[in-house]
PDB file of C-alpha atoms and ligand atoms in Angstrom:
ATOM      1  CA  MET J 816       0.000   0.000   0.000  1.00 53.00           C
ATOM      2  CA  ASN J 817       1.054   3.573  -0.629  1.00 74.00           C
ATOM      3  CA  ASN J 818       2.666   4.864   2.572  1.00 89.00           C
ATOM      4  CA  ILE J 819       2.426   8.566   1.774  1.00 93.00           C
ATOM      5  CA  ALA J 820       0.057  10.568   3.992  1.00 95.00           C
ATOM      6  CA  VAL J 821       0.808  14.057   2.687  1.00 97.00           C
ATOM      7  CA  GLN J 822       2.523  15.120  -0.489  1.00 97.00           C
ATOM      8  CA  CYS J 823       3.086  18.786  -1.328  1.00 98.00           C
ATOM      9  CA  LYS J 824       4.888  20.010  -4.419  1.00 98.00           C
ATOM     10  CA  GLY J 825       5.669  23.622  -5.220  1.00 98.00           C
ATOM     11  CA  VAL J 826       2.997  24.979  -2.883  1.00 98.00           C
ATOM     12  CA  ALA J 827       2.858  28.782  -2.950  1.00 98.00           C
ATOM     13  CA  LYS J 828       0.624  31.268  -1.166  1.00 98.00           C
ATOM     14  CA  THR J 829       0.513  35.062  -1.249  1.00 98.00           C
ATOM     15  CA  TYR J 830      -1.691  37.143   1.029  1.00 97.00           C
ATOM     16  CA  GLY J 831      -3.059  40.538  -0.067  1.00 94.00           C
ATOM     17  CA  SER J 832      -2.135  42.505  -3.178  1.00 90.00           C
ATOM     18  CA  GLY J 833      -0.066  45.482  -4.259  1.00 89.00           C
ATOM     19  CA  ASP J 834       2.103  47.115  -1.600  1.00 90.00           C
ATOM     20  CA  THR J 835       0.719  44.989   1.190  1.00 92.00           C
ATOM     21  CA  GLN J 836       1.475  41.689  -0.523  1.00 95.00           C
ATOM     22  CA  VAL J 837       3.077  38.993   1.639  1.00 96.00           C
ATOM     23  CA  ARG J 838       4.554  35.922  -0.047  1.00 97.00           C
ATOM     24  CA  ALA J 839       3.968  33.519   2.836  1.00 98.00           C
ATOM     25  CA  LEU J 840       4.911  30.301   0.977  1.00 98.00           C
ATOM     26  CA  ARG J 841       7.376  30.326  -1.912  1.00 98.00           C
ATOM     27  CA  GLY J 842       7.375  26.779  -3.268  1.00 98.00           C
ATOM     28  CA  ILE J 843       7.052  24.093  -0.628  1.00 98.00           C
ATOM     29  CA  ASP J 844       7.916  20.448  -1.253  1.00 98.00           C
ATOM     30  CA  LEU J 845       7.043  18.194   1.655  1.00 97.00           C
ATOM     31  CA  GLU J 846       6.234  14.541   2.168  1.00 97.00           C
ATOM     32  CA  VAL J 847       4.831  13.011   5.347  1.00 96.00           C
ATOM     33  CA  LYS J 848       4.631   9.240   5.590  1.00 93.00           C
ATOM     34  CA  THR J 849       1.930   7.235   7.306  1.00 93.00           C
ATOM     35  CA  GLY J 850       2.821   6.417  10.910  1.00 91.00           C
ATOM     36  CA  GLU J 851       4.998   9.519  10.990  1.00 92.00           C
ATOM     37  CA  LEU J 852       5.076  12.375  13.451  1.00 94.00           C
ATOM     38  CA  MET J 853       6.669  15.347  11.723  1.00 96.00           C
ATOM     39  CA  MET J 854       7.470  18.576  13.489  1.00 97.00           C
ATOM     40  CA  LEU J 855       7.624  21.930  11.730  1.00 98.00           C
ATOM     41  CA  VAL J 856       9.829  24.641  13.204  1.00 97.00           C
ATOM     42  CA  GLY J 857      10.999  28.083  12.141  1.00 96.00           C
ATOM     43  CA  PRO J 858      10.888  31.757  13.075  1.00 96.00           C
ATOM     44  CA  SER J 859       7.668  33.683  13.575  1.00 96.00           C
ATOM     45  CA  GLY J 860       6.194  34.627  10.193  1.00 97.00           C
ATOM     46  CA  SER J 861       8.085  31.926   8.280  1.00 98.00           C
ATOM     47  CA  GLY J 862       4.832  30.371   7.032  1.00 98.00           C
ATOM     48  CA  LYS J 863       4.191  27.430   9.373  1.00 97.00           C
ATOM     49  CA  THR J 864       0.511  28.138  10.099  1.00 97.00           C
ATOM     50  CA  THR J 865      -0.099  28.967   6.441  1.00 98.00           C
ATOM     51  CA  LEU J 866       1.397  25.650   5.346  1.00 98.00           C
ATOM     52  CA  ILE J 867      -0.520  23.426   7.754  1.00 97.00           C
ATOM     53  CA  SER J 868      -3.744  25.317   7.006  1.00 97.00           C
ATOM     54  CA  ILE J 869      -3.307  24.521   3.314  1.00 97.00           C
ATOM     55  CA  ILE J 870      -2.466  20.874   4.008  1.00 97.00           C
ATOM     56  CA  ALA J 871      -5.542  20.534   6.235  1.00 96.00           C
ATOM     57  CA  GLY J 872      -7.808  22.204   3.661  1.00 94.00           C
ATOM     58  CA  VAL J 873      -8.624  25.217   5.832  1.00 93.00           C
ATOM     59  CA  LEU J 874      -6.923  27.615   3.396  1.00 96.00           C
ATOM     60  CA  GLU J 875      -6.560  27.500  -0.404  1.00 96.00           C
ATOM     61  CA  ARG J 876      -3.165  27.470  -2.048  1.00 97.00           C
ATOM     62  CA  ASP J 877      -2.347  29.689  -5.043  1.00 97.00           C
ATOM     63  CA  GLU J 878       0.037  27.292  -6.766  1.00 97.00           C
ATOM     64  CA  GLY J 879       1.374  23.768  -6.539  1.00 98.00           C
ATOM     65  CA  GLU J 880       0.022  20.376  -5.630  1.00 97.00           C
ATOM     66  CA  CYS J 881      -1.030  19.049  -2.257  1.00 97.00           C
ATOM     67  CA  MET J 882      -2.537  15.638  -1.574  1.00 96.00           C
ATOM     68  CA  VAL J 883      -3.727  14.245   1.751  1.00 96.00           C
ATOM     69  CA  PHE J 884      -4.159  10.477   1.706  1.00 94.00           C
ATOM     70  CA  GLY J 885      -4.515  10.689  -2.062  1.00 94.00           C
ATOM     71  CA  HIS J 886      -7.173  13.422  -1.963  1.00 96.00           C
ATOM     72  CA  ASP J 887      -6.833  16.971  -3.260  1.00 96.00           C
ATOM     73  CA  PHE J 888      -9.048  19.635  -1.645  1.00 96.00           C
ATOM     74  CA  LYS J 889      -8.980  21.569  -4.930  1.00 94.00           C
ATOM     75  CA  ASN J 890     -11.171  18.867  -6.461  1.00 93.00           C
ATOM     76  CA  MET J 891     -13.831  19.076  -3.749  1.00 95.00           C
ATOM     77  CA  ASN J 892     -16.761  21.424  -3.337  1.00 95.00           C
ATOM     78  CA  HIS J 893     -17.529  23.114  -0.033  1.00 92.00           C
ATOM     79  CA  ARG J 894     -19.661  20.273   1.277  1.00 92.00           C
ATOM     80  CA  GLU J 895     -17.211  17.543   0.226  1.00 94.00           C
ATOM     81  CA  LYS J 896     -14.396  19.435   1.934  1.00 93.00           C
ATOM     82  CA  ALA J 897     -16.371  19.711   5.160  1.00 91.00           C
ATOM     83  CA  MET J 898     -17.184  15.988   5.040  1.00 92.00           C
ATOM     84  CA  PHE J 899     -13.596  14.981   4.306  1.00 95.00           C
ATOM     85  CA  ARG J 900     -12.244  17.168   7.078  1.00 94.00           C
ATOM     86  CA  GLY J 901     -14.947  15.988   9.483  1.00 92.00           C
ATOM     87  CA  GLN J 902     -14.012  12.365   8.926  1.00 93.00           C
ATOM     88  CA  ASN J 903     -10.274  12.464   8.382  1.00 94.00           C
ATOM     89  CA  ILE J 904      -8.648  15.564   9.806  1.00 96.00           C
ATOM     90  CA  GLY J 905      -8.087  16.910  13.308  1.00 95.00           C
ATOM     91  CA  PHE J 906      -6.839  20.473  13.682  1.00 95.00           C
ATOM     92  CA  VAL J 907      -5.496  22.081  16.866  1.00 94.00           C
ATOM     93  CA  PHE J 908      -5.458  25.815  16.116  1.00 92.00           C
ATOM     94  CA  GLN J 909      -2.805  28.168  17.459  1.00 89.00           C
ATOM     95  CA  MET J 910      -5.542  30.256  19.144  1.00 89.00           C
ATOM     96  CA  PHE J 911      -7.626  27.164  20.097  1.00 91.00           C
ATOM     97  CA  ASN J 912     -10.801  28.490  18.324  1.00 93.00           C
ATOM     98  CA  LEU J 913     -13.218  27.074  20.886  1.00 96.00           C
ATOM     99  CA  ILE J 914     -16.850  28.158  20.634  1.00 96.00           C
ATOM    100  CA  PRO J 915     -17.318  30.470  23.644  1.00 97.00           C
ATOM    101  CA  THR J 916     -20.971  29.649  24.301  1.00 97.00           C
ATOM    102  CA  LEU J 917     -20.493  25.866  24.390  1.00 97.00           C
ATOM    103  CA  SER J 918     -19.134  23.870  27.337  1.00 98.00           C
ATOM    104  CA  ALA J 919     -15.880  21.917  27.050  1.00 97.00           C
ATOM    105  CA  ALA J 920     -17.750  18.670  26.306  1.00 98.00           C
ATOM    106  CA  GLU J 921     -20.097  20.353  23.811  1.00 97.00           C
ATOM    107  CA  ASN J 922     -17.158  21.919  21.942  1.00 97.00           C
ATOM    108  CA  ILE J 923     -15.760  18.437  21.416  1.00 97.00           C
ATOM    109  CA  ALA J 924     -19.076  16.760  20.650  1.00 97.00           C
ATOM    110  CA  ALA J 925     -20.169  19.291  18.004  1.00 93.00           C
ATOM    111  CA  PRO J 926     -17.830  18.144  15.191  1.00 90.00           C
ATOM    112  CA  LEU J 927     -19.043  14.556  15.601  1.00 94.00           C
ATOM    113  CA  LEU J 928     -22.505  15.600  14.434  1.00 91.00           C
ATOM    114  CA  ILE J 929     -21.226  16.074  10.890  1.00 86.00           C
ATOM    115  CA  ASN J 930     -20.328  12.370  10.916  1.00 89.00           C
ATOM    116  CA  GLY J 931     -23.893  11.477  11.879  1.00 92.00           C
ATOM    117  CA  VAL J 932     -23.186  10.641  15.534  1.00 96.00           C
ATOM    118  CA  LYS J 933     -26.187  11.235  17.820  1.00 97.00           C
ATOM    119  CA  TRP J 934     -25.820  14.121  20.271  1.00 96.00           C
ATOM    120  CA  ARG J 935     -26.037  11.922  23.360  1.00 97.00           C
ATOM    121  CA  ASP J 936     -23.337   9.529  22.047  1.00 97.00           C
ATOM    122  CA  ALA J 937     -21.216  12.466  20.927  1.00 97.00           C
ATOM    123  CA  LEU J 938     -21.286  13.933  24.444  1.00 97.00           C
ATOM    124  CA  GLU J 939     -20.355  10.549  25.903  1.00 97.00           C
ATOM    125  CA  ARG J 940     -17.355  10.306  23.558  1.00 97.00           C
ATOM    126  CA  ALA J 941     -16.429  13.911  24.345  1.00 98.00           C
ATOM    127  CA  ARG J 942     -16.318  13.140  28.067  1.00 97.00           C
ATOM    128  CA  GLU J 943     -14.096  10.096  27.473  1.00 97.00           C
ATOM    129  CA  VAL J 944     -11.590  12.094  25.444  1.00 96.00           C
ATOM    130  CA  LEU J 945     -11.634  14.922  27.985  1.00 97.00           C
ATOM    131  CA  SER J 946     -10.644  12.397  30.640  1.00 96.00           C
ATOM    132  CA  ARG J 947      -7.744  11.266  28.468  1.00 94.00           C
ATOM    133  CA  VAL J 948      -6.350  14.815  28.449  1.00 94.00           C
ATOM    134  CA  GLY J 949      -6.842  15.124  32.208  1.00 94.00           C
ATOM    135  CA  MET J 950      -9.946  17.319  31.992  1.00 96.00           C
ATOM    136  CA  GLY J 951     -12.616  14.841  33.061  1.00 96.00           C
ATOM    137  CA  ASP J 952     -13.755  17.081  35.911  1.00 97.00           C
ATOM    138  CA  ARG J 953     -14.323  20.188  33.732  1.00 97.00           C
ATOM    139  CA  THR J 954     -16.701  18.878  31.058  1.00 97.00           C
ATOM    140  CA  ARG J 955     -19.347  21.510  31.861  1.00 97.00           C
ATOM    141  CA  SER J 956     -17.025  24.515  31.996  1.00 98.00           C
ATOM    142  CA  LEU J 957     -17.204  27.238  29.354  1.00 98.00           C
ATOM    143  CA  PRO J 958     -13.903  28.135  27.644  1.00 97.00           C
ATOM    144  CA  SER J 959     -13.899  31.493  29.507  1.00 97.00           C
ATOM    145  CA  GLU J 960     -13.873  29.578  32.797  1.00 97.00           C
ATOM    146  CA  LEU J 961     -10.771  27.602  31.820  1.00 97.00           C
ATOM    147  CA  SER J 962      -7.088  28.512  31.933  1.00 95.00           C
ATOM    148  CA  GLY J 963      -5.083  28.747  28.694  1.00 93.00           C
ATOM    149  CA  GLY J 964      -3.597  25.304  29.250  1.00 94.00           C
ATOM    150  CA  GLN J 965      -7.027  23.807  29.958  1.00 95.00           C
ATOM    151  CA  GLN J 966      -8.493  25.394  26.811  1.00 95.00           C
ATOM    152  CA  GLN J 967      -5.576  23.992  24.862  1.00 94.00           C
ATOM    153  CA  ARG J 968      -6.331  20.497  26.129  1.00 95.00           C
ATOM    154  CA  VAL J 969      -9.997  20.881  25.110  1.00 96.00           C
ATOM    155  CA  ALA J 970      -8.781  21.896  21.640  1.00 96.00           C
ATOM    156  CA  ILE J 971      -6.578  18.788  21.495  1.00 95.00           C
ATOM    157  CA  ALA J 972      -9.436  16.556  22.643  1.00 96.00           C
ATOM    158  CA  ARG J 973     -11.631  18.053  19.887  1.00 96.00           C
ATOM    159  CA  ALA J 974      -8.960  17.268  17.291  1.00 96.00           C
ATOM    160  CA  ILE J 975      -8.759  13.562  18.176  1.00 95.00           C
ATOM    161  CA  VAL J 976     -12.347  12.732  19.168  1.00 95.00           C
ATOM    162  CA  HIS J 977     -13.303  11.446  15.692  1.00 93.00           C
ATOM    163  CA  ASN J 978     -10.173   9.295  15.324  1.00 91.00           C
ATOM    164  CA  PRO J 979      -8.870  11.241  12.334  1.00 93.00           C
ATOM    165  CA  LYS J 980      -6.280   9.808   9.956  1.00 93.00           C
ATOM    166  CA  PHE J 981      -4.384  13.056   9.856  1.00 95.00           C
ATOM    167  CA  ILE J 982      -3.854  15.518  12.709  1.00 96.00           C
ATOM    168  CA  VAL J 983      -2.248  18.948  12.489  1.00 96.00           C
ATOM    169  CA  CYS J 984      -1.385  20.853  15.651  1.00 96.00           C
ATOM    170  CA  ASP J 985      -0.265  24.457  15.775  1.00 96.00           C
ATOM    171  CA  GLU J 986       1.838  24.883  18.938  1.00 94.00           C
ATOM    172  CA  PRO J 987      -0.136  22.281  20.944  1.00 94.00           C
ATOM    173  CA  THR J 988       1.991  22.607  24.085  1.00 93.00           C
ATOM    174  CA  SER J 989       2.551  26.398  24.146  1.00 91.00           C
ATOM    175  CA  ALA J 990       0.311  26.923  27.200  1.00 91.00           C
ATOM    176  CA  LEU J 991       1.146  23.671  29.002  1.00 92.00           C
ATOM    177  CA  ASP J 992       3.661  22.962  31.743  1.00 93.00           C
ATOM    178  CA  HIS J 993       6.358  20.419  31.005  1.00 93.00           C
ATOM    179  CA  GLU J 994       4.582  17.413  32.496  1.00 92.00           C
ATOM    180  CA  THR J 995       1.184  18.103  30.907  1.00 91.00           C
ATOM    181  CA  GLY J 996       2.866  18.872  27.568  1.00 93.00           C
ATOM    182  CA  HIS J 997       4.651  15.567  27.739  1.00 92.00           C
ATOM    183  CA  LYS J 998       1.427  13.680  28.487  1.00 90.00           C
ATOM    184  CA  VAL J 999      -0.391  15.391  25.626  1.00 90.00           C
ATOM    185  CA  MET J1000       2.408  14.504  23.211  1.00 93.00           C
ATOM    186  CA  GLU J1001       2.345  10.893  24.400  1.00 91.00           C
ATOM    187  CA  LEU J1002      -1.375  10.825  23.732  1.00 89.00           C
ATOM    188  CA  LEU J1003      -1.015  12.352  20.241  1.00 90.00           C
ATOM    189  CA  HIS J1004       1.874  10.013  19.519  1.00 88.00           C
ATOM    190  CA  ASP J1005      -0.225   6.980  20.509  1.00 85.00           C
ATOM    191  CA  VAL J1006      -3.118   8.151  18.335  1.00 82.00           C
ATOM    192  CA  VAL J1007      -1.073   8.234  15.138  1.00 80.00           C
ATOM    193  CA  VAL J1008       1.959   6.046  15.347  1.00 75.00           C
ATOM    194  CA  GLY J1009       2.054   2.486  14.132  1.00 66.00           C
ATOM    195  CA  VAL J1010      -1.169   2.752  12.196  1.00 74.00           C
ATOM    196  CA  ASP J1011      -2.290   4.250   8.953  1.00 86.00           C
ATOM    197  CA  ARG J1012      -2.205   7.826  10.290  1.00 93.00           C
ATOM    198  CA  ALA J1013       0.045  10.869  10.408  1.00 95.00           C
ATOM    199  CA  LEU J1014       0.653  13.916  12.561  1.00 96.00           C
ATOM    200  CA  VAL J1015       2.249  17.288  11.829  1.00 97.00           C
ATOM    201  CA  VAL J1016       3.086  19.478  14.816  1.00 97.00           C
ATOM    202  CA  VAL J1017       4.197  23.102  14.587  1.00 97.00           C
ATOM    203  CA  THR J1018       6.251  23.960  17.634  1.00 95.00           C
ATOM    204  CA  HIS J1019       8.876  26.189  19.226  1.00 91.00           C
ATOM    205  CA  ASP J1020       9.031  23.851  22.208  1.00 92.00           C
ATOM    206  CA  SER J1021      12.365  21.983  22.098  1.00 91.00           C
ATOM    207  CA  ARG J1022      11.246  19.877  25.089  1.00 91.00           C
ATOM    208  CA  ILE J1023       8.942  17.901  22.799  1.00 94.00           C
ATOM    209  CA  PHE J1024      11.363  17.388  19.870  1.00 93.00           C
ATOM    210  CA  GLU J1025      12.040  13.878  21.147  1.00 92.00           C
ATOM    211  CA  PHE J1026       8.541  12.840  20.004  1.00 93.00           C
ATOM    212  CA  ALA J1027       9.274  13.689  16.369  1.00 94.00           C
ATOM    213  CA  HIS J1028      10.444  11.248  13.742  1.00 93.00           C
ATOM    214  CA  ARG J1029      11.615  14.087  11.505  1.00 95.00           C
ATOM    215  CA  ILE J1030      11.825  17.847  11.880  1.00 96.00           C
ATOM    216  CA  ALA J1031      11.287  20.224   8.961  1.00 97.00           C
ATOM    217  CA  LYS J1032      12.696  23.700   9.343  1.00 97.00           C
ATOM    218  CA  MET J1033      11.060  26.662   7.613  1.00 98.00           C
ATOM    219  CA  ASP J1034      12.357  30.126   6.886  1.00 98.00           C
ATOM    220  CA  ASP J1035      10.811  32.904   4.829  1.00 97.00           C
ATOM    221  CA  GLY J1036       8.279  30.705   3.046  1.00 98.00           C
ATOM    222  CA  HIS J1037      10.725  27.896   2.265  1.00 98.00           C
ATOM    223  CA  ILE J1038      11.542  24.559   3.862  1.00 98.00           C
ATOM    224  CA  ILE J1039      15.273  24.831   4.366  1.00 97.00           C
ATOM    225  CA  SER J1040      15.937  21.390   5.851  1.00 96.00           C
ATOM    226  CA  VAL J1041      14.273  18.141   6.853  1.00 95.00           C
ATOM    227  CA  SER J1042      16.264  16.092   9.305  1.00 92.00           C
ATOM    228  CA  ASP J1043      16.031  13.180  11.673  1.00 88.00           C
ATOM    229  CA  VAL J1044      15.704  14.284  15.264  1.00 81.00           C
ATOM    230  CA  ARG J1045      19.241  13.362  16.284  1.00 74.00           C
ATOM    231  CA  ASP J1046      20.819  15.223  13.325  1.00 74.00           C
ATOM    232  CA  PHE J1047      18.576  18.198  13.998  1.00 74.00           C
ATOM    233  CA  ARG J1048      19.777  18.523  17.596  1.00 71.00           C
ATOM    234  CA  LEU J1049      23.382  18.217  16.477  1.00 71.00           C
ATOM    235  CA  ASN J1050      22.962  20.927  13.835  1.00 73.00           C
ATOM    236  CA  GLU J1051      21.233  23.235  16.304  1.00 73.00           C
ATOM    237  CA  LYS J1052      24.192  22.845  18.668  1.00 70.00           C
ATOM    238  CA  LEU J1053      26.706  23.533  15.903  1.00 67.00           C
ATOM    239  CA  ASN J1054      24.913  26.671  14.657  1.00 63.00           C
TER     240      ASN J1054
HETATM  241  N1  ATP U 697      -4.554  36.439   6.779  1.00 55.00           N
HETATM  242  C1  ATP U 697      -3.372  37.020   6.487  1.00 55.00           C
HETATM  243  N2  ATP U 697      -3.334  38.161   5.763  1.00 55.00           N
HETATM  244  C2  ATP U 697      -2.156  38.736   5.438  1.00 55.00           C
HETATM  245  N3  ATP U 697      -0.947  38.254   5.787  1.00 55.00           N
HETATM  246  C3  ATP U 697      -0.932  37.117   6.510  1.00 55.00           C
HETATM  247  C4  ATP U 697      -2.133  36.450   6.910  1.00 55.00           C
HETATM  248  N4  ATP U 697      -1.803  35.345   7.621  1.00 55.00           N
HETATM  249  C5  ATP U 697      -0.459  35.340   7.677  1.00 55.00           C
HETATM  250  N5  ATP U 697       0.073  36.382   7.008  1.00 55.00           N
HETATM  251  C6  ATP U 697       1.509  36.681   6.822  1.00 55.00           C
HETATM  252  O1  ATP U 697       2.110  35.554   6.201  1.00 55.00           O
HETATM  253  C7  ATP U 697       3.384  35.269   6.774  1.00 55.00           C
HETATM  254  C8  ATP U 697       3.390  33.840   7.331  1.00 55.00           C
HETATM  255  O2  ATP U 697       2.462  33.798   8.430  1.00 55.00           O
HETATM  256  P1  ATP U 697       2.205  32.471   9.275  1.00 55.00           P
HETATM  257  O3  ATP U 697       1.076  32.763  10.186  1.00 55.00           O
HETATM  258  O4  ATP U 697       2.061  31.325   8.353  1.00 55.00           O
HETATM  259  O5  ATP U 697       3.586  32.353  10.070  1.00 55.00           O
HETATM  260  P2  ATP U 697       4.006  31.377  11.266  1.00 55.00           P
HETATM  261  O6  ATP U 697       5.289  30.729  10.838  1.00 55.00           O
HETATM  262  O7  ATP U 697       2.884  30.497  11.634  1.00 55.00           O
HETATM  263  O8  ATP U 697       4.329  32.414  12.450  1.00 55.00           O
HETATM  264  P3  ATP U 697       4.128  32.251  14.068  1.00 55.00           P
HETATM  265  O9  ATP U 697       5.267  31.403  14.549  1.00 55.00           O
HETATM  266  O10 ATP U 697       4.237  33.666  14.553  1.00 55.00           O
HETATM  267  O11 ATP U 697       2.788  31.656  14.329  1.00 55.00           O
HETATM  268  C9  ATP U 697       3.627  36.349   7.824  1.00 55.00           C
HETATM  269  O12 ATP U 697       4.416  37.378   7.251  1.00 55.00           O
HETATM  270  C10 ATP U 697       2.231  36.855   8.131  1.00 55.00           C
HETATM  271  O13 ATP U 697       2.249  38.220   8.521  1.00 55.00           O
HETATM  272 MG1   MG U 698       1.686  30.348  13.321  1.00 55.00          MG
END
């Protein structure tokens, strides 16, 4: 079987026009294999969020090719995209994007509805996943009643509740202490590794590099290197 989860070739994206134009991606080639946990690092503004948003079908590319498990979002209409994402993709947003009027459990249950799960079952599943991220006692809390780290764990629970084949996380441990961050990475790692799934994690957090299989480094809209974790650490020390 084909073991490629994500394949991007020459992906380019420009925001705005005229004087305010920003060339966020300038020709990205990237391959993520099934069973792989790839981390994406690079300075602020280098294009990390833009790239994962395009891969996850949240944002449209201007140029290039990008396939996720053999599917191209460009060939789907709005409804097909929503269905594909709802079944196959989990996204942890940099700013969490929780719905403020829904409780923690309801935030997680809501995306299951698109897959035809009944509300009562969806809430049950939501509570289970909340327990797995150590939030079992806060299922009824609104996002505004939770700390940043707690909101982040709700966002992570929402991204894995439907057992997606492909998960993208934008700085999933930025608001977590070392121990909680470690637990969350173990959980994400267990969800994807060894099966027909893949995970891409954007991070600045060197404490979680050990969970990566490979680390891709971005700068100014380009991927400037892709290395195994051990080589990456060595290079960082040398630079
Ligand atoms: N909606 C937008 N409109 C205009 N410019 C944008 C938009 N989103 C991002 N950009 C610009 O595109 C470039 C890449 O942004 P992106 O958010 O992908 O960077 P990033 O690597 O995720 O940065 P950070 O580490 O700060 O999250 C930046 O120069 C940014 O200002
Ligand atoms: Mg970003």
